[in-house]
Amino acid sequence: MIQATPTTSVPSRTPAPGRKETALIRAQATVFPSVEKGGSQGRLPGLRVKYVFLVWLGVFAGSWLAYVHYSSYAELCRGHICQVVICDQYRKGIISGSICQDLCHLHQVEWRTCLSSVPGQQGKEVTIKCGIEESLDSKAGADAAPRRELVLFDKPTRGTSIKEFQEMTLSFLKANLGDLPSLPALAAQVLLMADFNKDHRVSLAEAKSVWALLQRNEFLLLLSLQEKEHASRLLGYCGDLYLTEGVPHSSWPGAVLPPLLRPLLPPALHGALQQWLGPAWPRRAKIAVGLLEFVEELFHGAYGTFYMCETTLANVGYTATYDFRMADLQQVAPEATVRRFLRGRHCEHSSDCTYGRDCRAPCDTLLRQCKGDLVQPNLAKVCELLQDYLLPGAPAGLRAALGKQLRTCTTLSGLASQVEAHHSLVLSHLKTLLWKEISNTKYT
């Protein structure tokens, strides 16, 4: 930063005659003519802005490079810690799984920061999800309890029969997804997954591994949404580590920035980045249609209703063909889980009735307890997101109608009486509006 040279006041005194006075007059004469002419002093504010901008740009670029280097190293380090822990449990015979051999003995699964290559498919990138990696994540907070405890692989115990394990699994699914008629089929699917080597029996290590996986919210959701096209496909597991399809592209340009710099990004610059770095508008519209279809899948699906409890562009991903993929399911929660968390919860304000980041219920100020219905349903939160994602750069003839539809959508309530009546209609209108604009083009 360029700083102005401080002016020094000259004390009033009677100068000595001769050369000293002349020297003083000459020194003053070297300063004042430039002020009178308006030369360098006039250019100084412009130079200040230029150099301040260059310094800011240098700090920004340096921070970004340092962040990329550190985050890649940290992810790689956490990955190796996870591999050591998992493989130690595998060699002791405590856990098992379809990729344990490849991970621990054949070394066909290797970390490349947060990406890996899957066995049998040379060069294909996949995502590795590991419990210990999440517990070491800085986002967990300093006072957060680690996920992986010493007793993580303690159930079921030795002597548990297959029938008892199946009943145990079904009870767990009912507690987390609700008492649904489709759950016995999901429990049977869990047993088939446990018998990964197809020997028609489930060993204690296999049962412990699958049980540990079920405790992870994202895995439970992946299992529930495997038949849906907008969730990543499950590729294999070892203990409570599992592999899914490769990380989709992010729709949020700020994802490449260090977390400390993201709040400093002005909204206007965020919109400009979205247009410059993001996909073309018709492709964004295609991604948005996929996101709306995902909201449909979460609403009264085969295994119940799910709530999106962190609705941000960081979770809006897409494939190479611009088909929507949910980048992170960790903050998507079953309705039964959210209601159990909110039921009877003491509150002073609505902010006390929050599950995750933005699954918020009203607070009954008389009873000082949280109510059961959420303030905003999934669709209303997604439409708020799409206002910033779709309206910039939208075709002029579509912008007004699209803006009106999105505003109507954001006013939807989470009350049960309104959900059935309005949501399907609003969602259908939005999808039709977008498809009409991009159908029969090269973008579809």
XYZ file of C-alpha atoms in Angstrom:
444
model
C 0.000 0.000 0.000
C 1.334 3.448 -0.895
C 1.211 5.863 2.005
C 1.356 9.620 1.705
C 4.545 11.177 3.059
C 3.676 13.002 6.305
C 4.120 16.755 6.171
C 6.388 18.217 8.809
C 5.438 21.551 10.288
C 8.297 24.040 10.467
C 8.449 25.928 13.725
C 8.068 29.647 13.392
C 11.385 31.295 14.044
C 13.512 34.078 12.654
C 15.890 32.583 10.164
C 19.560 33.421 10.311
C 20.683 35.574 7.426
C 22.670 34.138 4.608
C 22.873 30.604 3.215
C 20.615 28.900 5.777
C 17.647 31.050 4.812
C 18.385 30.499 1.145
C 18.599 26.760 1.705
C 15.227 26.803 3.440
C 13.652 28.760 0.620
C 15.143 26.399 -1.969
C 13.904 23.348 -0.082
C 10.431 24.762 -0.049
C 10.689 25.622 -3.711
C 11.344 21.959 -4.596
C 8.008 20.953 -3.017
C 5.475 23.638 -3.839
C 5.760 23.993 -7.641
C 4.470 20.412 -8.175
C 1.417 21.190 -6.059
C 0.684 24.268 -8.040
C 1.063 22.468 -11.373
C -1.153 19.535 -10.214
C 1.179 16.903 -11.781
C 2.212 14.001 -9.574
C -0.192 14.981 -6.801
C -3.086 14.779 -9.259
C -1.988 11.350 -10.400
C -1.428 10.049 -6.869
C -5.031 8.859 -6.118
C -5.074 6.884 -9.367
C -1.714 5.329 -8.535
C -2.936 4.466 -5.051
C -5.973 2.632 -6.398
C -3.841 0.799 -8.933
C -1.273 -0.375 -6.408
C -3.886 -1.238 -3.773
C -5.663 -3.378 -6.367
C -2.395 -5.082 -7.371
C -1.517 -5.769 -3.732
C -5.043 -7.175 -3.106
C -4.741 -9.325 -6.225
C -1.365 -10.626 -5.067
C -2.688 -11.493 -1.598
C -5.728 -13.166 -3.158
C -3.655 -15.265 -5.589
C -1.121 -16.173 -2.895
C -3.860 -17.225 -0.473
C -5.533 -19.323 -3.137
C -2.285 -21.127 -4.034
C -1.474 -21.727 -0.365
C -4.993 -23.021 0.256
C -4.888 -25.416 -2.714
C -1.491 -26.752 -1.629
C -2.462 -27.134 2.023
C -5.915 -28.615 1.392
C -4.510 -31.178 -1.053
C -1.834 -32.168 1.464
C -4.330 -32.263 4.351
C -6.794 -34.411 2.395
C -4.015 -36.780 1.376
C -2.799 -36.983 4.967
C -6.280 -37.688 6.337
C -6.777 -40.313 3.646
C -3.644 -42.196 4.676
C -4.636 -42.058 8.360
C -8.026 -43.473 7.410
C -6.431 -46.235 5.341
C -4.110 -47.227 8.209
C -7.011 -47.461 10.691
C -9.341 -49.360 8.344
C -6.669 -51.807 7.187
C -5.600 -52.471 10.771
C -9.194 -53.436 11.636
C -9.402 -55.575 8.485
C -6.191 -57.491 9.214
C -7.451 -58.227 12.734
C -10.596 -59.767 11.222
C -12.910 -57.221 12.848
C -14.325 -55.807 9.591
C -14.717 -56.907 5.992
C -16.023 -55.570 2.688
C -15.936 -55.677 -1.091
C -12.872 -53.401 -1.485
C -10.830 -54.402 1.608
C -8.527 -56.676 -0.392
C -7.919 -54.009 -3.041
C -7.379 -51.293 -0.448
C -5.162 -53.106 2.038
C -3.290 -55.847 0.133
C -3.387 -55.225 -3.610
C -3.202 -51.415 -3.277
C -5.461 -50.952 -6.278
C -7.266 -48.125 -4.508
C -4.977 -45.188 -3.858
C -5.516 -41.664 -2.614
C -4.885 -38.725 -4.926
C -5.888 -35.938 -2.538
C -9.635 -36.625 -2.147
C -9.923 -38.710 -5.327
C -8.978 -42.297 -6.007
C -8.918 -44.861 -8.790
C -11.381 -47.713 -8.523
C -10.216 -51.339 -9.004
C -10.686 -52.727 -12.478
C -11.381 -49.332 -14.043
C -8.038 -47.719 -14.755
C -8.025 -43.985 -14.251
C -11.657 -43.614 -13.209
C -12.013 -41.121 -10.391
C -14.222 -41.968 -7.435
C -15.021 -40.423 -4.064
C -13.841 -42.129 -0.878
C -15.914 -41.497 2.235
C -14.256 -42.318 5.539
C -15.453 -41.760 9.091
C -12.074 -40.821 10.544
C -11.532 -38.365 7.683
C -14.726 -36.556 8.662
C -13.786 -36.506 12.346
C -10.498 -34.801 11.457
C -12.201 -32.257 9.202
C -11.720 -28.709 10.433
C -15.401 -27.981 9.755
C -16.343 -30.270 12.624
C -15.221 -27.645 15.124
C -12.776 -27.818 17.987
C -15.273 -29.129 20.518
C -16.962 -31.697 18.250
C -16.724 -35.286 19.404
C -14.835 -37.588 17.023
C -17.062 -39.935 15.024
C -14.848 -42.977 15.283
C -14.933 -44.387 18.786
C -13.215 -47.497 20.084
C -16.529 -49.369 20.098
C -17.608 -48.441 16.561
C -17.451 -52.041 15.314
C -19.009 -53.563 18.454
C -22.373 -54.623 16.943
C -23.692 -57.146 16.346
C -22.069 -59.280 19.025
C -20.803 -62.818 18.555
C -23.608 -65.374 18.542
C -26.169 -63.130 16.797
C -28.179 -65.145 14.285
C -28.993 -63.962 10.760
C -32.658 -63.604 11.719
C -31.769 -61.513 14.768
C -29.476 -59.301 12.663
C -32.227 -58.812 10.073
C -34.702 -57.814 12.811
C -32.075 -55.524 14.325
C -31.543 -53.871 10.924
C -35.285 -53.486 10.303
C -35.807 -51.864 13.720
C -32.992 -49.425 12.997
C -34.486 -48.503 9.605
C -37.934 -47.953 11.149
C -36.452 -45.681 13.812
C -34.650 -43.568 11.206
C -36.967 -43.654 8.181
C -40.368 -44.227 9.778
C -42.618 -47.285 9.878
C -42.974 -47.853 6.119
C -44.203 -50.993 4.300
C -41.178 -50.865 1.978
C -38.572 -51.231 4.733
C -38.399 -55.083 4.826
C -37.198 -54.961 1.197
C -34.526 -52.410 2.175
C -33.425 -54.601 5.104
C -33.091 -57.552 2.716
C -30.966 -55.334 0.447
C -28.676 -54.603 3.397
C -28.167 -58.345 3.974
C -27.365 -58.879 0.288
C -24.794 -56.098 0.492
C -23.244 -57.671 3.582
C -22.794 -60.966 1.691
C -20.454 -59.280 -0.813
C -18.618 -62.540 -1.668
C -21.903 -64.326 -2.474
C -21.214 -67.342 -0.238
C -24.817 -67.255 1.077
C -23.738 -66.503 4.625
C -22.994 -63.324 6.569
C -19.923 -63.449 8.782
C -19.577 -61.430 11.985
C -17.053 -59.095 10.289
C -19.441 -58.519 7.365
C -22.360 -57.802 9.718
C -20.261 -55.382 11.819
C -19.146 -53.505 8.706
C -22.666 -53.063 7.317
C -24.017 -52.070 10.727
C -21.287 -49.402 11.058
C -22.147 -48.117 7.565
C -25.818 -47.770 8.486
C -24.869 -45.403 11.331
C -23.602 -42.962 8.716
C -26.430 -40.729 7.556
C -25.105 -40.255 4.023
C -24.691 -43.984 3.437
C -28.241 -44.650 4.618
C -29.505 -42.049 2.154
C -27.388 -43.439 -0.683
C -28.872 -46.844 0.013
C -32.399 -45.394 0.006
C -31.812 -43.430 -3.222
C -29.836 -46.006 -5.213
C -32.665 -46.381 -7.716
C -32.760 -42.616 -8.301
C -30.630 -41.084 -11.037
C -29.603 -37.946 -9.143
C -27.663 -39.635 -6.320
C -24.143 -40.990 -6.769
C -23.854 -44.749 -7.296
C -22.350 -46.845 -4.498
C -19.276 -48.785 -5.704
C -17.983 -50.696 -2.678
C -17.024 -50.570 0.999
C -14.593 -51.751 3.662
C -15.708 -51.349 7.264
C -17.399 -47.952 7.344
C -15.298 -46.627 4.445
C -17.126 -46.624 1.129
C -16.660 -45.572 -2.491
C -19.090 -43.664 -4.697
C -18.950 -42.323 -8.239
C -16.515 -39.494 -8.930
C -17.003 -36.021 -7.533
C -19.365 -34.089 -9.814
C -18.528 -30.611 -11.033
C -19.567 -27.869 -8.629
C -22.088 -25.205 -9.643
C -20.615 -22.765 -7.130
C -17.632 -20.746 -8.444
C -16.695 -19.832 -4.861
C -15.899 -23.480 -4.134
C -12.391 -22.965 -5.526
C -11.710 -20.181 -2.999
C -10.259 -20.643 0.487
C -13.050 -20.642 3.140
C -11.675 -17.471 4.774
C -11.920 -15.529 1.507
C -15.434 -16.671 0.517
C -17.305 -14.181 2.775
C -15.178 -11.374 1.268
C -16.506 -12.074 -2.233
C -18.957 -9.242 -3.103
C -22.404 -10.408 -4.311
C -21.947 -8.575 -7.624
C -18.627 -10.350 -8.211
C -20.232 -13.674 -7.255
C -22.877 -13.157 -9.957
C -20.206 -12.230 -12.489
C -18.174 -15.347 -11.617
C -21.311 -17.431 -12.032
C -21.733 -16.164 -15.600
C -18.039 -16.218 -16.550
C -16.946 -19.491 -14.955
C -20.224 -21.421 -14.751
C -21.968 -23.340 -17.541
C -23.925 -21.530 -20.246
C -27.463 -20.581 -19.215
C -29.235 -23.417 -21.124
C -26.961 -25.903 -19.357
C -27.697 -24.276 -16.022
C -31.394 -24.677 -16.853
C -30.849 -28.384 -17.510
C -29.037 -28.763 -14.167
C -31.890 -26.879 -12.461
C -34.475 -29.265 -13.946
C -32.473 -32.170 -12.482
C -32.407 -30.433 -9.093
C -36.198 -30.014 -9.214
C -36.557 -33.705 -10.091
C -34.357 -34.544 -7.089
C -36.720 -32.531 -4.871
C -39.555 -34.673 -6.249
C -37.617 -37.839 -5.410
C -37.108 -36.680 -1.813
C -40.805 -35.952 -1.384
C -42.805 -39.073 -0.476
C -40.384 -41.538 -2.057
C -40.435 -45.293 -1.544
C -38.537 -44.925 1.740
C -40.260 -41.809 3.068
C -39.668 -38.073 2.871
C -36.240 -36.458 3.203
C -35.362 -32.848 4.073
C -32.507 -30.864 2.550
C -30.968 -29.146 5.570
C -28.113 -27.295 3.854
C -29.396 -25.780 0.633
C -26.387 -24.153 -1.024
C -24.894 -24.078 -4.510
C -21.905 -25.958 -3.107
C -24.138 -29.066 -3.022
C -25.411 -28.596 -6.585
C -23.171 -30.751 -8.777
C -23.397 -31.997 -12.336
C -21.821 -34.580 -14.617
C -19.875 -34.066 -17.848
C -23.211 -34.143 -19.704
C -24.709 -31.516 -17.337
C -27.028 -33.929 -15.553
C -27.645 -32.933 -11.943
C -25.943 -34.880 -9.144
C -26.239 -34.103 -5.457
C -22.650 -33.391 -4.469
C -23.107 -34.031 -0.745
C -25.902 -35.941 0.997
C -24.610 -35.501 4.548
C -27.092 -32.695 5.243
C -30.096 -34.485 3.715
C -32.040 -35.992 6.610
C -35.026 -38.369 6.865
C -38.257 -36.731 8.022
C -38.459 -39.104 11.004
C -34.986 -38.043 12.178
C -35.758 -34.316 11.927
C -39.115 -34.669 13.696
C -37.559 -36.726 16.488
C -34.905 -34.008 16.953
C -37.504 -31.205 17.096
C -40.237 -32.977 19.094
C -40.618 -31.349 22.514
C -37.388 -29.380 22.115
C -37.200 -26.329 24.400
C -37.012 -23.016 22.537
C -37.102 -19.270 23.023
C -36.938 -18.335 19.334
C -37.354 -20.130 15.991
C -33.572 -20.242 15.661
C -33.574 -22.734 18.561
C -35.669 -25.093 16.407
C -33.060 -25.676 13.691
C -31.792 -29.019 12.446
C -28.625 -28.802 10.363
C -28.179 -25.429 8.737
C -31.634 -24.440 7.515
C -34.279 -27.030 8.509
C -36.148 -24.699 10.825
C -39.484 -25.141 12.624
C -41.597 -22.489 14.396
C -41.264 -22.026 18.137
C -44.451 -22.068 20.216
C -43.650 -19.161 22.536
C -46.431 -20.082 24.989
C -45.358 -23.699 25.470
C -41.705 -22.869 24.718
C -41.483 -25.948 22.506
C -40.664 -26.473 18.844
C -43.537 -27.333 16.501
C -43.411 -30.269 14.104
C -43.833 -28.637 10.678
C -40.862 -26.924 9.027
C -41.114 -23.251 8.094
C -39.816 -23.854 4.569
C -40.128 -27.049 2.527
C -37.364 -28.297 0.228
C -38.928 -26.716 -2.859
C -39.106 -23.188 -1.397
C -35.435 -23.311 -0.370
C -34.377 -24.661 -3.762
C -36.315 -21.891 -5.537
C -34.480 -19.274 -3.456
C -31.262 -20.859 -4.652
C -32.421 -20.896 -8.283
C -33.186 -17.163 -8.234
C -29.453 -16.451 -8.036
C -28.545 -19.389 -10.266
C -30.992 -18.960 -13.156
C -32.082 -15.326 -13.396
C -28.629 -13.854 -14.262
C -28.131 -14.408 -17.992
C -31.659 -15.776 -18.564
C -33.189 -15.070 -22.020
C -34.979 -11.693 -22.045
C -38.292 -13.207 -23.109
C -38.209 -15.712 -20.241
C -36.816 -13.649 -17.380
C -40.091 -12.050 -16.219
C -42.127 -15.297 -16.253
C -39.306 -17.262 -14.632
C -38.840 -14.634 -11.921
C -42.568 -14.695 -11.154
C -42.644 -18.503 -10.898
C -39.594 -18.560 -8.615
C -41.042 -15.839 -6.347
C -44.290 -17.801 -6.044
C -42.299 -20.917 -5.239
C -40.288 -19.246 -2.446
C -43.511 -18.378 -0.579
C -44.542 -22.023 -0.195
C -45.105 -23.099 3.385
C -43.981 -26.278 5.088
C -47.397 -26.810 6.682
C -48.765 -30.277 5.933
C -52.069 -28.811 4.693
C -50.282 -26.892 1.931
C -47.654 -29.395 0.909
C -49.907 -31.758 -1.012
C -52.059 -29.016 -2.529
C -49.470 -26.660 -4.017
C -46.009 -28.166 -4.287
C -46.566 -30.582 -7.148
C -48.323 -27.913 -9.206
C -45.645 -25.248 -8.686
C -42.845 -27.724 -9.370
C -44.529 -28.959 -12.554
C -44.961 -25.385 -13.858
C -41.286 -24.591 -13.229
C -40.018 -27.711 -14.981
C -42.319 -27.115 -17.967
C -41.168 -23.488 -18.285
C -37.497 -24.474 -18.328
C -37.878 -27.499 -20.612
C -39.882 -25.466 -23.111
C -36.968 -23.022 -23.387
C -34.176 -25.584 -23.828
C -35.912 -28.544 -25.512
C -34.927 -29.403 -29.079
C -31.609 -27.582 -28.717
C -28.034 -28.815 -28.640
C -28.057 -28.395 -24.852
C -30.516 -31.266 -24.364
